[in-house]
mmCIF file of C-alpha atoms in Angstrom:
data_model
loop_
_atom_site.group_PDB
_atom_site.id
_atom_site.type_symbol
_atom_site.label_atom_id
_atom_site.label_comp_id
_atom_site.label_asym_id
_atom_site.label_seq_id
_atom_site.Cartn_x
_atom_site.Cartn_y
_atom_site.Cartn_z
ATOM 1 C CA MET N 1 -0.070 0.041 0.249
ATOM 2 C CA LYS N 2 2.946 2.114 0.670
ATOM 3 C CA LYS N 3 4.081 1.674 -2.103
ATOM 4 C CA PHE N 4 0.839 2.608 -4.400
ATOM 5 C CA HIS N 5 0.812 6.483 -2.016
ATOM 6 C CA LEU N 6 4.852 6.844 -3.427
ATOM 7 C CA LEU N 7 3.446 5.608 -6.739
ATOM 8 C CA ILE N 8 0.463 7.847 -6.655
ATOM 9 C CA CYS N 9 2.153 10.942 -5.294
ATOM 10 C CA PHE N 10 4.884 10.707 -7.963
ATOM 11 C CA LEU N 11 2.425 10.603 -11.163
ATOM 12 C CA ALA N 12 1.002 13.791 -9.539
ATOM 13 C CA MET N 13 4.230 15.650 -9.439
ATOM 14 C CA SER N 14 4.706 14.311 -13.099
ATOM 15 C CA LEU N 15 1.798 16.207 -14.125
ATOM 16 C CA ILE N 16 2.169 19.324 -12.453
ATOM 17 C CA THR N 17 5.732 19.650 -13.687
ATOM 18 C CA ILE N 18 4.285 18.900 -17.438
ATOM 19 C CA ALA N 19 1.380 21.199 -16.986
ATOM 20 C CA GLN N 20 3.860 24.210 -16.166
ATOM 21 C CA LYS N 21 5.370 24.682 -19.327
ATOM 22 C CA ARG N 22 7.790 27.560 -19.238
ATOM 23 C CA TYR N 23 7.531 28.880 -22.671
ATOM 24 C CA THR N 24 10.488 30.308 -25.098
ATOM 25 C CA VAL N 25 9.292 32.842 -27.452
ATOM 26 C CA ASP N 26 9.962 30.562 -30.272
ATOM 27 C CA GLN N 27 7.434 28.046 -28.827
ATOM 28 C CA ILE N 28 4.698 30.953 -28.361
ATOM 29 C CA PRO N 29 2.062 30.226 -31.220
ATOM 30 C CA SER N 30 1.492 32.919 -33.387
ATOM 31 C CA PRO N 31 -2.080 32.917 -34.856
ATOM 32 C CA LYS N 32 -1.170 35.256 -37.833
ATOM 33 C CA LEU N 33 1.734 32.986 -38.822
ATOM 34 C CA ALA N 34 -0.463 30.244 -38.932
ATOM 35 C CA GLY N 35 -2.930 32.330 -41.717
ATOM 36 C CA GLN N 36 -5.605 33.400 -39.268
ATOM 37 C CA ASP N 37 -6.681 37.406 -39.148
ATOM 38 C CA TYR N 38 -6.188 38.187 -35.536
ATOM 39 C CA PHE N 39 -3.060 38.304 -32.537
ATOM 40 C CA VAL N 40 -4.422 36.133 -29.435
ATOM 41 C CA SER N 41 -2.098 33.581 -28.747
ATOM 42 C CA ASN N 42 -3.669 32.050 -25.816
ATOM 43 C CA PRO N 43 -1.496 28.170 -25.562
ATOM 44 C CA ASP N 44 -2.274 27.440 -21.735
ATOM 45 C CA GLY N 45 -6.103 27.648 -22.917
ATOM 46 C CA ILE N 46 -6.421 30.793 -19.817
ATOM 47 C CA LEU N 47 -8.652 32.932 -21.359
ATOM 48 C CA SER N 48 -12.282 31.833 -22.071
ATOM 49 C CA ASN N 49 -13.731 34.047 -24.987
ATOM 50 C CA VAL N 50 -10.509 34.104 -27.459
ATOM 51 C CA THR N 51 -13.042 34.844 -29.595
ATOM 52 C CA GLY N 52 -15.054 37.335 -28.304
ATOM 53 C CA LEU N 53 -11.503 39.322 -27.697
ATOM 54 C CA ASN N 54 -10.509 38.806 -31.622
ATOM 55 C CA GLU N 55 -13.707 40.714 -32.522
ATOM 56 C CA THR N 56 -12.781 42.675 -30.547
ATOM 57 C CA LEU N 57 -9.480 43.595 -31.786
ATOM 58 C CA VAL N 58 -10.432 43.340 -35.252
ATOM 59 C CA LYS N 59 -12.671 46.305 -35.092
ATOM 60 C CA LEU N 60 -10.261 48.400 -33.280
ATOM 61 C CA GLU N 61 -7.820 47.597 -35.815
ATOM 62 C CA GLN N 62 -9.854 49.152 -37.878
ATOM 63 C CA ASP N 63 -10.829 51.713 -36.352
ATOM 64 C CA THR N 64 -7.977 53.431 -35.488
ATOM 65 C CA LYS N 65 -5.281 51.400 -38.297
ATOM 66 C CA VAL N 66 -3.657 50.426 -34.642
ATOM 67 C CA GLU N 67 -2.460 46.187 -34.929
ATOM 68 C CA PHE N 68 -3.212 44.971 -31.408
ATOM 69 C CA ALA N 69 -1.530 41.051 -30.242
ATOM 70 C CA VAL N 70 -2.144 39.607 -26.781
ATOM 71 C CA VAL N 71 -0.523 36.422 -25.386
ATOM 72 C CA MET N 72 -1.109 34.977 -22.089
ATOM 73 C CA VAL N 73 0.830 32.253 -21.020
ATOM 74 C CA ASN N 74 1.235 30.385 -17.580
ATOM 75 C CA ASP N 75 4.961 31.124 -17.444
ATOM 76 C CA PHE N 76 7.994 31.776 -19.773
ATOM 77 C CA ASP N 77 11.344 30.803 -19.965
ATOM 78 C CA ASP N 78 13.413 32.076 -16.621
ATOM 79 C CA ASN N 79 16.638 33.344 -18.591
ATOM 80 C CA GLN N 80 14.609 36.537 -19.514
ATOM 81 C CA GLU N 81 12.799 39.548 -17.900
ATOM 82 C CA ASP N 82 9.167 39.814 -18.508
ATOM 83 C CA PHE N 83 9.581 42.987 -20.562
ATOM 84 C CA GLU N 84 12.833 41.765 -22.848
ATOM 85 C CA PHE N 85 10.681 38.436 -23.348
ATOM 86 C CA ALA N 86 7.433 40.288 -24.362
ATOM 87 C CA LYS N 87 9.904 42.631 -26.663
ATOM 88 C CA ALA N 88 10.946 39.837 -28.295
ATOM 89 C CA ILE N 89 8.092 38.106 -29.470
ATOM 90 C CA PHE N 90 7.123 41.761 -30.780
ATOM 91 C CA ASP N 91 9.879 42.241 -32.973
ATOM 92 C CA LYS N 92 9.797 38.135 -34.193
ATOM 93 C CA TRP N 93 5.623 38.729 -34.843
ATOM 94 C CA LYS N 94 6.423 42.291 -36.353
ATOM 95 C CA ILE N 95 3.252 43.702 -34.744
ATOM 96 C CA GLY N 96 2.204 46.441 -36.774
ATOM 97 C CA LYS N 97 2.282 47.998 -39.826
ATOM 98 C CA ALA N 98 6.418 48.887 -40.981
ATOM 99 C CA GLY N 99 5.548 52.603 -42.277
ATOM 100 C CA SER N 100 3.763 53.562 -39.139
ATOM 101 C CA ASN N 101 5.506 51.280 -36.273
ATOM 102 C CA ASN N 102 1.380 51.211 -35.486
ATOM 103 C CA GLY N 103 1.707 47.515 -33.440
ATOM 104 C CA LEU N 104 0.913 46.653 -29.557
ATOM 105 C CA LEU N 105 1.491 44.300 -27.707
ATOM 106 C CA LEU N 106 0.122 43.208 -24.174
ATOM 107 C CA PHE N 107 1.948 39.674 -22.589
ATOM 108 C CA ILE N 108 0.571 38.650 -19.750
ATOM 109 C CA SER N 109 2.163 35.626 -17.240
ATOM 110 C CA ILE N 110 -0.126 34.033 -14.612
ATOM 111 C CA ASP N 111 2.302 32.581 -12.249
ATOM 112 C CA ARG N 112 4.599 35.928 -12.527
ATOM 113 C CA ARG N 113 2.035 37.900 -11.844
ATOM 114 C CA LYS N 114 3.244 40.194 -14.778
ATOM 115 C CA TYR N 115 2.053 42.249 -18.027
ATOM 116 C CA ARG N 116 3.599 43.956 -20.529
ATOM 117 C CA PHE N 117 2.816 46.528 -23.152
ATOM 118 C CA ILE N 118 4.885 46.557 -25.711
ATOM 119 C CA SER N 119 3.941 50.039 -28.433
ATOM 120 C CA GLY N 120 5.393 50.458 -32.133
ATOM 121 C CA SER N 121 6.374 54.140 -32.027
ATOM 122 C CA GLY N 122 3.206 55.160 -34.198
ATOM 123 C CA VAL N 123 0.866 54.241 -30.880
ATOM 124 C CA GLU N 124 2.618 56.152 -28.291
ATOM 125 C CA GLY N 125 0.468 59.075 -27.191
ATOM 126 C CA LEU N 126 -1.919 58.070 -29.445
ATOM 127 C CA TRP N 127 -5.000 57.778 -26.893
ATOM 128 C CA LEU N 128 -4.000 61.031 -24.472
#
């Protein structure tokens, strides 16, 4: 019986470890690169209404020309700070149009309780 309890504890700890994936920038799925017309990446399934958020972001882009991306994960690579990680996603995905720098990224990490807005120069001061 003791061996059975140890096995159960080991399996439970293994599942917890597997569930807490720490993403690298290259592991964050880009919806645009997958051929979709929106910019919400929710690989851990944290957001419950991705469709509604995508509709809002599409309308925002139509109304303001701002290309707004949202990335929400439980955790990310220990070797980077939240700003560096978010900026690397922003640069890799090339959020915003080249001539107008109208990109905006909201990056959220649940486990670290961190969030970052990264904006192109064309967005800065837009809503002041």
